[in-house]
CSV table of C-alpha atoms and ligand atoms in Angstrom, one decimal:
chain,number,residue,atom,x,y,z
A,1,MET,CA,-24.1,-14.9,13.9
A,2,ILE,CA,-21.1,-17.1,13.1
A,3,PRO,CA,-17.8,-16.4,14.8
A,4,ARG,CA,-14.8,-14.4,13.3
A,5,LEU,CA,-11.1,-15.2,13.1
A,6,ASP,CA,-8.3,-12.8,13.5
A,7,LEU,CA,-6.2,-12.3,10.4
A,8,ALA,CA,-3.8,-9.5,11.5
A,9,PRO,CA,-3.9,-6.8,14.1
A,10,GLY,CA,-7.2,-5.0,13.6
A,11,GLN,CA,-8.3,-7.2,10.8
A,12,SER,CA,-10.6,-10.3,10.9
A,13,LEU,CA,-12.5,-12.5,8.6
A,14,SER,CA,-15.8,-14.4,9.1
A,15,ARG,CA,-15.3,-18.1,10.1
A,16,LEU,CA,-16.8,-19.2,6.8
A,17,ALA,CA,-16.1,-17.5,3.5
A,18,TYR,CA,-18.4,-17.5,0.4
A,19,GLY,CA,-16.4,-18.7,-2.6
A,20,MET,CA,-17.2,-17.1,-6.0
A,21,TRP,CA,-15.4,-19.4,-8.3
A,22,ARG,CA,-18.7,-20.8,-9.6
A,23,ILE,CA,-20.8,-17.6,-9.7
A,24,GLY,CA,-20.6,-17.4,-13.5
A,25,ASP,CA,-22.0,-21.0,-13.7
A,26,ASP,CA,-25.3,-19.8,-12.1
A,27,PRO,CA,-28.0,-19.4,-14.8
A,28,ASP,CA,-28.7,-16.1,-13.1
A,29,THR,CA,-25.6,-13.9,-13.0
A,30,SER,CA,-27.5,-10.6,-12.5
A,31,ALA,CA,-26.2,-8.1,-10.0
A,32,ARG,CA,-29.5,-8.4,-8.2
A,33,HIS,CA,-29.1,-12.2,-7.7
A,34,ILE,CA,-25.4,-11.9,-6.6
A,35,GLN,CA,-26.5,-9.2,-4.1
A,36,ALA,CA,-29.2,-11.6,-2.8
A,37,LYS,CA,-26.5,-14.3,-2.3
A,38,ILE,CA,-24.2,-11.8,-0.5
A,39,GLU,CA,-27.1,-10.6,1.7
A,40,ALA,CA,-27.9,-14.2,2.6
A,41,CYS,CA,-24.3,-14.5,3.8
A,42,LEU,CA,-24.4,-11.3,5.7
A,43,ALA,CA,-27.6,-12.3,7.5
A,44,GLN,CA,-25.5,-15.1,9.1
A,45,GLY,CA,-22.4,-13.0,9.7
A,46,ILE,CA,-20.6,-14.4,6.7
A,47,THR,CA,-18.8,-11.3,5.5
A,48,THR,CA,-15.8,-12.7,3.7
A,49,LEU,CA,-16.0,-13.2,-0.1
A,50,ASP,CA,-13.4,-15.3,-1.9
A,51,GLN,CA,-12.4,-14.4,-5.5
A,52,ALA,CA,-9.5,-14.9,-7.9
A,53,ASP,CA,-8.7,-13.0,-11.1
A,54,ILE,CA,-8.9,-16.2,-13.1
A,55,TYR,CA,-12.4,-17.3,-11.9
A,56,GLY,CA,-14.9,-17.5,-14.7
A,57,ASP,CA,-12.1,-17.2,-17.2
A,58,TYR,CA,-11.2,-13.8,-15.7
A,59,SER,CA,-14.8,-12.6,-15.5
A,60,ALA,CA,-16.1,-13.4,-12.0
A,61,GLU,CA,-14.5,-10.4,-10.3
A,62,ALA,CA,-16.4,-8.1,-12.7
A,63,LEU,CA,-19.7,-9.8,-11.8
A,64,LEU,CA,-19.0,-8.9,-8.2
A,65,GLY,CA,-18.0,-5.4,-9.3
A,66,THR,CA,-21.3,-4.8,-11.1
A,67,CYS,CA,-23.1,-5.9,-7.9
A,68,LEU,CA,-21.0,-3.6,-5.7
A,69,ARG,CA,-21.6,-0.7,-8.1
A,70,GLN,CA,-25.4,-1.3,-7.9
A,71,ALA,CA,-25.4,-1.7,-4.1
A,72,PRO,CA,-22.6,0.5,-2.9
A,73,GLY,CA,-23.4,0.0,0.7
A,74,LEU,CA,-22.3,-3.6,0.4
A,75,ARG,CA,-18.5,-3.0,0.1
A,76,GLY,CA,-18.2,-1.7,3.6
A,77,GLN,CA,-19.9,-4.8,5.0
A,78,VAL,CA,-17.6,-7.4,3.3
A,79,GLU,CA,-14.0,-8.4,3.2
A,80,ILE,CA,-12.7,-9.3,-0.3
A,81,VAL,CA,-10.1,-12.0,-0.8
A,82,THR,CA,-8.7,-12.4,-4.3
A,83,LYS,CA,-5.8,-14.2,-5.9
A,84,CYS,CA,-3.4,-13.8,-8.8
A,85,ASP,CA,-0.5,-15.4,-10.6
A,86,ILE,CA,-2.3,-18.0,-12.8
A,87,VAL,CA,-2.1,-17.0,-16.5
A,88,ALA,CA,-4.4,-19.3,-18.6
A,89,PRO,CA,-4.9,-18.9,-22.3
A,90,CYS,CA,-8.5,-17.6,-22.0
A,91,GLY,CA,-10.2,-14.2,-21.3
A,92,ARG,CA,-7.7,-11.4,-21.3
A,93,TYR,CA,-4.8,-13.8,-21.8
A,94,ALA,CA,-6.4,-15.7,-24.7
A,95,ASP,CA,-3.3,-15.0,-26.8
A,96,ARG,CA,-1.0,-17.1,-24.5
A,97,ARG,CA,0.3,-20.4,-25.8
A,98,VAL,CA,0.4,-22.2,-22.5
A,99,LYS,CA,-1.0,-22.0,-19.0
A,100,TYR,CA,1.7,-20.7,-16.6
A,101,TYR,CA,2.3,-19.0,-13.2
A,102,ASP,CA,3.6,-15.5,-13.0
A,103,THR,CA,4.8,-14.0,-9.7
A,104,SER,CA,6.9,-11.3,-11.3
A,105,PRO,CA,6.4,-7.9,-9.7
A,106,ALA,CA,5.1,-6.5,-13.0
A,107,HIS,CA,2.4,-9.2,-13.3
A,108,ILE,CA,1.3,-9.1,-9.6
A,109,THR,CA,1.0,-5.3,-9.6
A,110,ALA,CA,-0.9,-5.2,-12.9
A,111,SER,CA,-3.2,-8.0,-11.7
A,112,VAL,CA,-4.0,-6.1,-8.6
A,113,ASP,CA,-4.9,-3.0,-10.6
A,114,GLN,CA,-7.1,-5.1,-12.9
A,115,SER,CA,-8.8,-6.8,-9.9
A,116,LEU,CA,-9.5,-3.4,-8.2
A,117,ALA,CA,-11.0,-2.0,-11.4
A,118,ALA,CA,-13.1,-5.2,-12.1
A,119,MET,CA,-14.5,-5.2,-8.5
A,120,ARG,CA,-14.9,-1.4,-8.5
A,121,THR,CA,-13.1,-1.1,-5.2
A,122,GLY,CA,-10.1,0.7,-4.0
A,123,MET,CA,-8.7,-2.0,-1.7
A,124,ILE,CA,-8.3,-5.8,-1.5
A,125,ASP,CA,-8.6,-7.0,2.1
A,126,LEU,CA,-6.4,-10.1,1.4
A,127,LEU,CA,-4.4,-10.9,-1.7
A,128,LEU,CA,-3.2,-14.4,-2.2
A,129,LEU,CA,-0.7,-15.8,-4.6
A,130,HIS,CA,-2.8,-18.5,-6.2
A,131,ARG,CA,-0.2,-21.2,-6.8
A,132,PRO,CA,3.5,-21.7,-6.1
A,133,ASP,CA,5.5,-20.6,-9.1
A,134,PRO,CA,8.7,-22.6,-9.8
A,135,LEU,CA,10.2,-19.4,-11.2
A,136,MET,CA,9.4,-17.2,-8.2
A,137,ASP,CA,12.2,-14.8,-7.2
A,138,HIS,CA,11.3,-14.5,-3.6
A,139,HIS,CA,13.1,-11.2,-3.1
A,140,ALA,CA,11.4,-9.6,-6.1
A,141,THR,CA,8.0,-11.1,-5.4
A,142,GLY,CA,8.2,-10.3,-1.7
A,143,ALA,CA,9.2,-6.7,-2.4
A,144,ALA,CA,6.2,-6.3,-4.8
A,145,LEU,CA,3.9,-7.6,-2.1
A,146,ASP,CA,5.4,-5.3,0.5
A,147,ALA,CA,4.9,-2.4,-1.9
A,148,LEU,CA,1.3,-3.3,-2.5
A,149,VAL,CA,0.6,-3.3,1.2
A,150,ALA,CA,2.5,0.0,1.6
A,151,SER,CA,0.4,1.5,-1.2
A,152,GLY,CA,-2.8,0.7,0.6
A,153,LYS,CA,-4.2,-1.2,-2.4
A,154,VAL,CA,-3.9,-4.5,-0.4
A,155,ARG,CA,-4.5,-4.7,3.3
A,156,ALA,CA,-3.0,-8.2,4.0
A,157,VAL,CA,-1.2,-10.8,1.9
A,158,GLY,CA,-1.0,-14.5,1.9
A,159,VAL,CA,-0.6,-17.6,-0.4
A,160,SER,CA,-2.7,-20.5,-1.7
A,161,ASN,CA,-1.6,-24.1,-2.3
A,162,PHE,CA,1.8,-23.3,-0.9
A,163,ARG,CA,3.8,-26.1,0.9
A,164,PRO,CA,5.7,-25.0,4.0
A,165,HIS,CA,9.0,-24.6,2.1
A,166,ASP,CA,7.3,-22.3,-0.5
A,167,THR,CA,5.8,-20.2,2.2
A,168,ALA,CA,9.0,-20.0,4.2
A,169,LEU,CA,11.0,-19.0,1.1
A,170,LEU,CA,8.6,-16.2,0.2
A,171,GLN,CA,8.3,-14.9,3.8
A,172,SER,CA,12.1,-14.7,4.0
A,173,GLY,CA,12.0,-12.2,1.1
A,174,MET,CA,9.5,-9.7,2.6
A,175,ARG,CA,8.6,-7.6,5.6
A,176,ALA,CA,4.8,-8.0,5.6
A,177,ARG,CA,3.6,-11.1,7.3
A,178,LEU,CA,2.0,-13.9,5.2
A,179,ALA,CA,-1.3,-14.0,7.0
A,180,ALA,CA,-3.1,-16.9,5.3
A,181,ASN,CA,-2.7,-20.0,3.2
A,182,GLN,CA,-5.7,-21.3,1.3
A,183,ILE,CA,-5.3,-25.0,0.7
A,184,GLU,CA,-7.5,-27.9,-0.4
A,185,LEU,CA,-8.8,-29.4,2.8
A,186,SER,CA,-11.8,-31.7,3.2
A,187,LEU,CA,-12.8,-35.3,3.9
A,188,THR,CA,-11.7,-36.0,0.3
A,189,ALA,CA,-8.4,-34.1,0.6
A,190,HIS,CA,-7.1,-34.5,4.1
A,191,GLU,CA,-3.3,-35.0,3.6
A,192,ALA,CA,-2.6,-31.6,5.1
A,193,PHE,CA,-3.7,-33.0,8.5
A,194,THR,CA,-0.7,-35.3,8.6
A,195,ASN,CA,1.9,-34.2,6.1
A,196,GLY,CA,3.0,-31.2,8.1
A,197,ASP,CA,1.3,-28.5,6.0
A,198,LEU,CA,-1.4,-27.7,8.6
A,199,ALA,CA,1.0,-28.1,11.5
A,200,TYR,CA,3.3,-25.5,9.9
A,201,LEU,CA,0.5,-23.0,9.5
A,202,GLN,CA,-0.5,-23.6,13.2
A,203,GLU,CA,3.1,-23.2,14.4
A,204,ARG,CA,3.5,-19.9,12.4
A,205,GLY,CA,0.0,-18.5,13.3
A,206,ILE,CA,-0.9,-18.4,9.6
A,207,LEU,CA,-4.7,-18.7,8.9
A,208,ALA,CA,-5.6,-21.9,7.2
A,209,MET,CA,-8.4,-21.5,4.6
A,210,ALA,CA,-10.0,-24.6,3.2
A,211,TRP,CA,-11.0,-24.6,-0.4
A,212,SER,CA,-13.7,-27.0,-1.7
A,213,PRO,CA,-14.7,-28.1,1.8
A,214,LEU,CA,-17.4,-30.4,0.3
A,215,GLY,CA,-14.9,-31.9,-2.1
A,216,GLY,CA,-16.4,-29.7,-4.8
A,217,GLY,CA,-19.7,-31.4,-4.2
A,218,ALA,CA,-18.4,-35.0,-4.3
A,219,LEU,CA,-19.1,-35.4,-0.5
A,220,VAL,CA,-22.8,-34.6,-1.0
A,221,SER,CA,-23.7,-35.7,-4.5
A,222,GLY,CA,-22.7,-39.3,-4.9
A,223,GLY,CA,-19.0,-38.8,-5.8
A,224,ALA,CA,-17.7,-40.5,-2.7
A,225,PRO,CA,-20.1,-43.2,-1.6
A,226,ARG,CA,-18.2,-44.5,1.5
A,227,LEU,CA,-17.8,-41.0,2.8
A,228,GLN,CA,-21.4,-40.1,2.0
A,229,GLU,CA,-22.5,-43.1,4.0
A,230,ALA,CA,-20.5,-42.1,7.1
A,231,LEU,CA,-21.7,-38.5,6.7
A,232,THR,CA,-25.4,-39.7,6.5
A,233,SER,CA,-24.9,-41.7,9.6
A,234,VAL,CA,-23.5,-38.8,11.6
A,235,ALA,CA,-26.1,-36.4,10.1
A,236,GLY,CA,-28.9,-38.8,11.1
A,237,ARG,CA,-27.7,-38.9,14.7
A,238,SER,CA,-27.3,-35.1,14.9
A,239,GLY,CA,-30.4,-34.1,12.9
A,240,ALA,CA,-28.2,-32.1,10.5
A,241,GLU,CA,-27.6,-32.0,6.8
A,242,THR,CA,-24.6,-34.0,5.5
A,243,SER,CA,-23.0,-30.8,4.1
A,244,ALA,CA,-23.2,-29.3,7.6
A,245,VAL,CA,-21.4,-32.3,9.1
A,246,ALA,CA,-18.7,-32.1,6.5
A,247,LEU,CA,-18.1,-28.4,7.3
A,248,ALA,CA,-18.3,-29.2,11.1
A,249,TRP,CA,-15.5,-31.7,10.6
A,250,LEU,CA,-13.2,-29.0,9.5
A,251,LEU,CA,-14.4,-26.4,12.0
A,252,ALA,CA,-13.7,-28.8,14.9
A,253,HIS,CA,-9.9,-28.8,14.2
A,254,PRO,CA,-7.9,-26.8,16.7
A,255,ALA,CA,-6.1,-25.0,13.8
A,256,GLY,CA,-9.2,-22.8,13.4
A,257,ILE,CA,-9.7,-23.7,9.8
A,258,LEU,CA,-11.8,-21.2,7.7
A,259,PRO,CA,-13.8,-23.2,5.1
A,260,VAL,CA,-14.6,-21.5,1.8
A,261,PHE,CA,-17.8,-23.0,0.5
A,262,GLY,CA,-19.1,-22.6,-3.0
A,263,THR,CA,-22.8,-23.3,-3.6
A,264,ASN,CA,-24.8,-21.1,-6.0
A,265,ARG,CA,-28.1,-22.0,-4.4
A,266,LEU,CA,-29.7,-19.4,-2.1
A,267,ASP,CA,-31.4,-22.1,0.1
A,268,ARG,CA,-28.0,-23.8,0.7
A,269,ILE,CA,-26.3,-20.4,1.4
A,270,LYS,CA,-29.1,-19.5,3.9
A,271,SER,CA,-28.6,-22.7,5.9
A,272,VAL,CA,-24.8,-22.9,5.9
A,273,HIS,CA,-24.5,-21.5,9.5
A,274,SER,CA,-26.1,-24.8,10.7
A,275,ALA,CA,-22.6,-26.3,10.5
A,276,PHE,CA,-21.9,-24.6,13.8
A,277,ASP,CA,-24.7,-26.6,15.5
A,278,VAL,CA,-23.3,-30.0,14.7
A,279,GLY,CA,-21.7,-31.7,17.7
A,280,MET,CA,-18.3,-33.1,16.7
A,281,ASP,CA,-16.7,-35.1,19.5
A,282,ARG,CA,-13.4,-36.9,19.1
A,283,GLN,CA,-15.1,-40.3,18.2
A,284,THR,CA,-17.3,-38.7,15.6
A,285,TRP,CA,-14.4,-36.9,14.1
A,286,PHE,CA,-12.4,-40.1,13.8
A,287,GLU,CA,-15.5,-42.0,12.5
A,288,LEU,CA,-15.5,-39.6,9.6
A,289,TYR,CA,-11.7,-39.7,9.3
A,290,THR,CA,-11.7,-43.5,9.2
A,291,ALA,CA,-14.2,-43.4,6.3
A,292,ALA,CA,-11.9,-40.8,4.6
A,293,LEU,CA,-8.8,-43.0,5.0
A,294,GLY,CA,-10.8,-46.2,4.1
A,295,ARG,CA,-9.2,-48.0,7.0
A,296,GLU,CA,-8.9,-47.8,10.8
A,297,VAL,CA,-6.1,-45.6,12.0
A,298,ALA,CA,-3.1,-47.6,13.0
B,301,NAP,N1,-7.3,-21.5,-3.8
B,301,NAP,C1,-7.6,-22.4,-4.8
B,301,NAP,O1,-6.8,-22.9,-5.5
B,301,NAP,C2,-9.0,-22.8,-4.9
B,301,NAP,C3,-9.4,-23.9,-5.7
B,301,NAP,C4,-10.8,-24.2,-5.8
B,301,NAP,C5,-11.7,-23.5,-5.1
B,301,NAP,N2,-11.3,-22.4,-4.4
B,301,NAP,C6,-12.3,-21.6,-3.6
B,301,NAP,O2,-13.1,-22.4,-2.8
B,301,NAP,C7,-14.5,-22.1,-3.1
B,301,NAP,C8,-15.3,-23.3,-2.9
B,301,NAP,O3,-15.0,-24.3,-3.8
B,301,NAP,P1,-16.1,-25.3,-4.3
B,301,NAP,O4,-17.2,-24.6,-5.0
B,301,NAP,O5,-15.5,-26.5,-5.0
B,301,NAP,O6,-16.6,-25.8,-2.8
B,301,NAP,P2,-17.6,-26.9,-2.3
B,301,NAP,O7,-18.5,-26.2,-1.3
B,301,NAP,O8,-16.8,-28.0,-1.8
B,301,NAP,O9,-18.4,-27.4,-3.5
B,301,NAP,C9,-19.5,-26.6,-4.1
B,301,NAP,C10,-20.2,-27.5,-5.1
B,301,NAP,O10,-20.9,-28.5,-4.3
B,301,NAP,C11,-22.3,-28.4,-4.7
B,301,NAP,N3,-23.1,-28.6,-3.5
B,301,NAP,C12,-23.0,-27.8,-2.3
B,301,NAP,N4,-23.9,-28.3,-1.4
B,301,NAP,C13,-24.5,-29.3,-2.0
B,301,NAP,C14,-25.5,-30.2,-1.5
B,301,NAP,N5,-26.1,-30.1,-0.3
B,301,NAP,N6,-25.9,-31.2,-2.4
B,301,NAP,C15,-25.4,-31.3,-3.6
B,301,NAP,N7,-24.4,-30.5,-4.1
B,301,NAP,C16,-24.0,-29.5,-3.3
B,301,NAP,C17,-22.5,-27.0,-5.3
B,301,NAP,O11,-23.6,-27.1,-6.2
B,301,NAP,P3,-24.8,-26.0,-6.0
B,301,NAP,O12,-24.3,-24.7,-6.5
B,301,NAP,O13,-25.8,-26.6,-6.9
B,301,NAP,O14,-25.2,-26.0,-4.6
B,301,NAP,C18,-21.2,-26.7,-5.9
B,301,NAP,O15,-21.1,-27.3,-7.2
B,301,NAP,C19,-14.4,-21.6,-4.5
B,301,NAP,O16,-15.6,-20.8,-4.8
B,301,NAP,C20,-13.2,-20.7,-4.5
B,301,NAP,O17,-13.5,-19.5,-3.9
B,301,NAP,C21,-10.0,-22.0,-4.2
């Protein structure tokens, strides 16, 4: 069983989360197949599912909801993370002229109600604002998030793709603690390790969730040849898959990063726990980081 990470007092997430951005791309979107994927996660102790209202053009949450209706015992075994604030001209917003962000209280509150209905659940374990909104009124947005927590519809709140100044601004307008920030973090997107973003989360005790930990597949399917070569070399020495090495690189960081992986393949889901068996000493970590930078560290 994989370890867990504390999110808030009395609330924890599994150390890996299963991302559902791509579930609608699977040729099999049946409730039965989604249940098989979730059960493959649960067998390893992966209990955290990552969603967003916009996934699948606003349809992925409903796919999960159909599964949870057919297998009602599942809801009590998982934590649901979902996100809101991106409005794209598709699905229920097909009439919009432009893609935009909306952190207004009316939008966030309505989005949460739509997510709860789509996923057929009464509570979201962790609600994230998906992208920083240049028009965010931090007092109004913060008050709306506080009210959602007080209502019991949302257990904890956080952000995604926020820089430290965005996070600090929102936190200053609310009482509930921002518990997590989901950012792009991988061997192909490693700026947060040095630009202060991750250091800020560590200093504040905010959980860092890493989206696209395999670079959206680029790290394991030919999209980043230099990195793939380094991963193959480490994988060969450790008897591991390259995907496990890429996850282990994130898991080794003292921030306690929570990778959100996104495969649709059952065999890949079933073996994802092997990332915890990969030894990642300092030299190996830097060997991969050197390949990511494309040069020796200074
Ligand atoms: N907060 C945000 O703004 C944000 C943005 C993007 C994503 N996310 C979250 O992060 C999650 C993960 O994102 P992601 O799907 O890009 O993650 P990822 O795990 O980096 O990439 C998954 C992709 O890699 C492929 N893949 C996985 N293992 C492979 C292997 N061994 N060989 C070849 N291809 C492989 C998968 O294809 P197969 O299905 O064929 O295995 C899939 O297309 C999303 O589901 C979502 O929950 C959040």
